[in-house]
Coordinates of C-alpha atoms in Angstrom, one line a residue:
M1 CA 61.0 100.2 104.2
N2 CA 57.9 102.5 105.0
P3 CA 56.3 100.0 107.4
I4 CA 59.6 100.1 109.6
K5 CA 60.6 104.0 109.4
P6 CA 58.8 106.4 106.8
V7 CA 61.5 107.1 103.9
K8 CA 61.3 110.5 102.0
G9 CA 62.4 108.6 98.9
L10 CA 60.4 106.3 97.2
N11 CA 57.5 103.9 98.5
W12 CA 58.9 100.7 97.4
G13 CA 55.8 98.7 99.4
A14 CA 57.1 95.2 99.7
G15 CA 60.5 95.8 97.7
A16 CA 61.7 95.8 93.8
I17 CA 64.4 93.8 92.6
S18 CA 65.9 93.6 88.8
T19 CA 68.9 92.0 87.2
A20 CA 70.9 94.0 84.5
S21 CA 74.3 93.2 82.6
W22 CA 76.6 96.0 83.6
G23 CA 79.9 97.3 81.6
G24 CA 82.6 100.3 82.4
V25 CA 85.4 100.7 84.5
L26 CA 86.3 99.2 87.9
L27 CA 86.5 102.1 90.3
R28 CA 89.6 100.7 91.8
D29 CA 91.7 101.4 88.2
V30 CA 90.0 105.0 87.7
L31 CA 91.6 105.6 91.4
D32 CA 94.9 104.1 90.7
Y33 CA 95.3 106.2 87.3
A34 CA 94.5 109.4 89.4
G35 CA 97.3 108.3 92.0
F36 CA 95.4 107.3 94.9
E37 CA 96.4 104.8 97.6
E38 CA 93.9 103.1 99.6
S39 CA 96.2 103.9 102.7
A40 CA 96.2 107.6 102.3
P41 CA 96.0 108.8 105.7
G42 CA 92.9 110.7 106.8
V43 CA 90.8 108.8 103.8
A44 CA 88.1 106.7 105.0
H45 CA 85.1 106.9 102.5
I46 CA 84.9 107.8 98.9
H47 CA 81.7 110.3 98.2
F48 CA 79.7 110.0 94.9
V49 CA 78.2 113.0 93.8
G50 CA 75.1 113.0 92.0
L51 CA 74.1 115.4 89.1
D52 CA 70.6 115.4 90.3
N53 CA 68.7 117.1 93.2
D54 CA 65.7 116.9 95.4
P55 CA 63.0 119.5 93.6
L56 CA 62.1 120.5 96.7
T57 CA 65.2 121.4 98.8
G58 CA 68.1 122.0 96.3
E59 CA 70.0 119.2 98.2
V60 CA 72.2 117.3 95.4
Y61 CA 71.8 113.3 95.6
A62 CA 75.1 111.6 96.9
A63 CA 76.3 108.7 99.2
S64 CA 79.7 107.1 99.6
I65 CA 81.1 104.1 100.7
P66 CA 83.8 103.0 102.8
V67 CA 87.5 103.3 101.2
H68 CA 88.2 99.5 101.6
K69 CA 85.2 98.9 99.9
A70 CA 85.8 101.5 97.1
A71 CA 89.4 100.6 95.9
S72 CA 89.3 97.0 97.0
R73 CA 90.8 94.0 94.8
E74 CA 87.9 92.2 95.5
C75 CA 84.7 94.2 95.7
D76 CA 84.6 95.3 91.7
V77 CA 82.9 98.7 92.3
L78 CA 82.4 99.9 88.6
L79 CA 81.5 103.0 86.9
A80 CA 79.1 102.0 84.5
F81 CA 78.4 103.5 81.2
E82 CA 76.7 100.3 79.5
M83 CA 73.7 98.3 80.6
N84 CA 72.4 94.9 79.2
G85 CA 75.2 95.0 76.1
G86 CA 74.2 98.9 75.0
P87 CA 74.4 102.6 76.4
L88 CA 73.3 103.2 79.8
P89 CA 69.7 104.8 79.3
R90 CA 69.2 107.6 81.0
D91 CA 66.5 106.5 83.4
H92 CA 69.0 104.3 84.5
G93 CA 71.7 106.6 85.1
A94 CA 73.7 107.8 82.1
P95 CA 75.8 108.9 81.3
V96 CA 77.6 107.1 84.1
R97 CA 76.4 105.5 87.4
L98 CA 78.0 103.6 90.2
V99 CA 77.5 99.6 90.4
A100 CA 78.7 98.8 94.0
P101 CA 77.8 95.2 94.7
G102 CA 76.9 94.0 98.0
I103 CA 76.2 97.2 99.4
I104 CA 72.8 99.2 99.8
G105 CA 71.3 100.2 96.5
A106 CA 71.1 104.0 97.4
R107 CA 74.8 104.0 97.8
N108 CA 74.4 102.7 94.1
V109 CA 74.8 106.9 92.7
K110 CA 73.0 107.5 89.1
W111 CA 73.6 110.8 86.9
L112 CA 77.3 110.5 88.6
G113 CA 79.0 114.3 88.8
R114 CA 82.2 113.6 90.8
V115 CA 84.0 111.1 92.9
V116 CA 85.9 112.7 96.2
A117 CA 88.4 111.1 98.6
S118 CA 87.1 111.9 102.2
A119 CA 87.6 111.2 106.2
E120 CA 84.3 111.1 106.8
E121 CA 80.9 109.3 106.0
C122 CA 78.9 111.6 103.5
Q123 CA 76.8 113.5 105.0
G124 CA 74.3 113.9 102.6
F125 CA 69.8 113.4 103.4
W126 CA 69.9 110.0 101.8
Q127 CA 73.1 108.7 103.7
Q128 CA 72.3 109.9 107.3
R129 CA 68.8 110.6 107.7
D130 CA 66.7 108.0 104.5
Y131 CA 67.4 104.5 103.2
K132 CA 69.7 103.7 106.5
V133 CA 67.6 100.9 108.0
W134 CA 68.6 97.3 109.2
T135 CA 67.2 95.0 111.0
G136 CA 68.5 92.8 113.4
L137 CA 67.8 89.9 111.2
A138 CA 69.8 90.8 108.2
V139 CA 73.0 92.3 110.1
A140 CA 73.5 88.6 111.6
L141 CA 72.7 86.8 108.0
V142 CA 75.3 89.1 106.8
R143 CA 77.8 88.4 109.7
V144 CA 77.5 84.7 110.0
W145 CA 77.6 84.1 106.2
G146 CA 79.9 86.0 105.5
L147 CA 78.1 87.2 102.3
G148 CA 79.6 89.1 99.2
S149 CA 76.4 90.9 98.2
V150 CA 73.4 92.1 100.7
V151 CA 70.4 89.9 101.9
C152 CA 67.9 91.5 103.5
I153 CA 65.2 89.8 104.9
W154 CA 62.0 92.2 106.5
V155 CA 60.4 90.5 109.5
W156 CA 57.3 92.4 110.6
I157 CA 56.0 91.3 113.6

């Protein structure tokens, strides 16, 4: 990402990829249990607030996703506490983290402390000012192909 726009977070260079098998509970089931309805007036986003913070500023890591993704019967957003058949390791967000398929990895908050329904998108640093770059090509691929997960191709000219 740094060749396109310098970021405060980790410098991933050419990129990063990994795979894992996740276990946990569906976010929509937790929201249902709490009495939340996707059509609740004034709710457009679900915020996820981590227990970690930036050592320089003290700002807590937080992000949000649109409510139609968070509560969807099709999106399978997971509150994960297992990884690859065992307990979720601390380095990967234990005791619980968000796994939101089809949404940029920076929104998959680790060390999850709170889930909050809100009228607005998260205003945190990493949601608004970092890890938020799209190329026209990537947006076109998602729209044209209707992909269930994000495919991002960076082209440097």
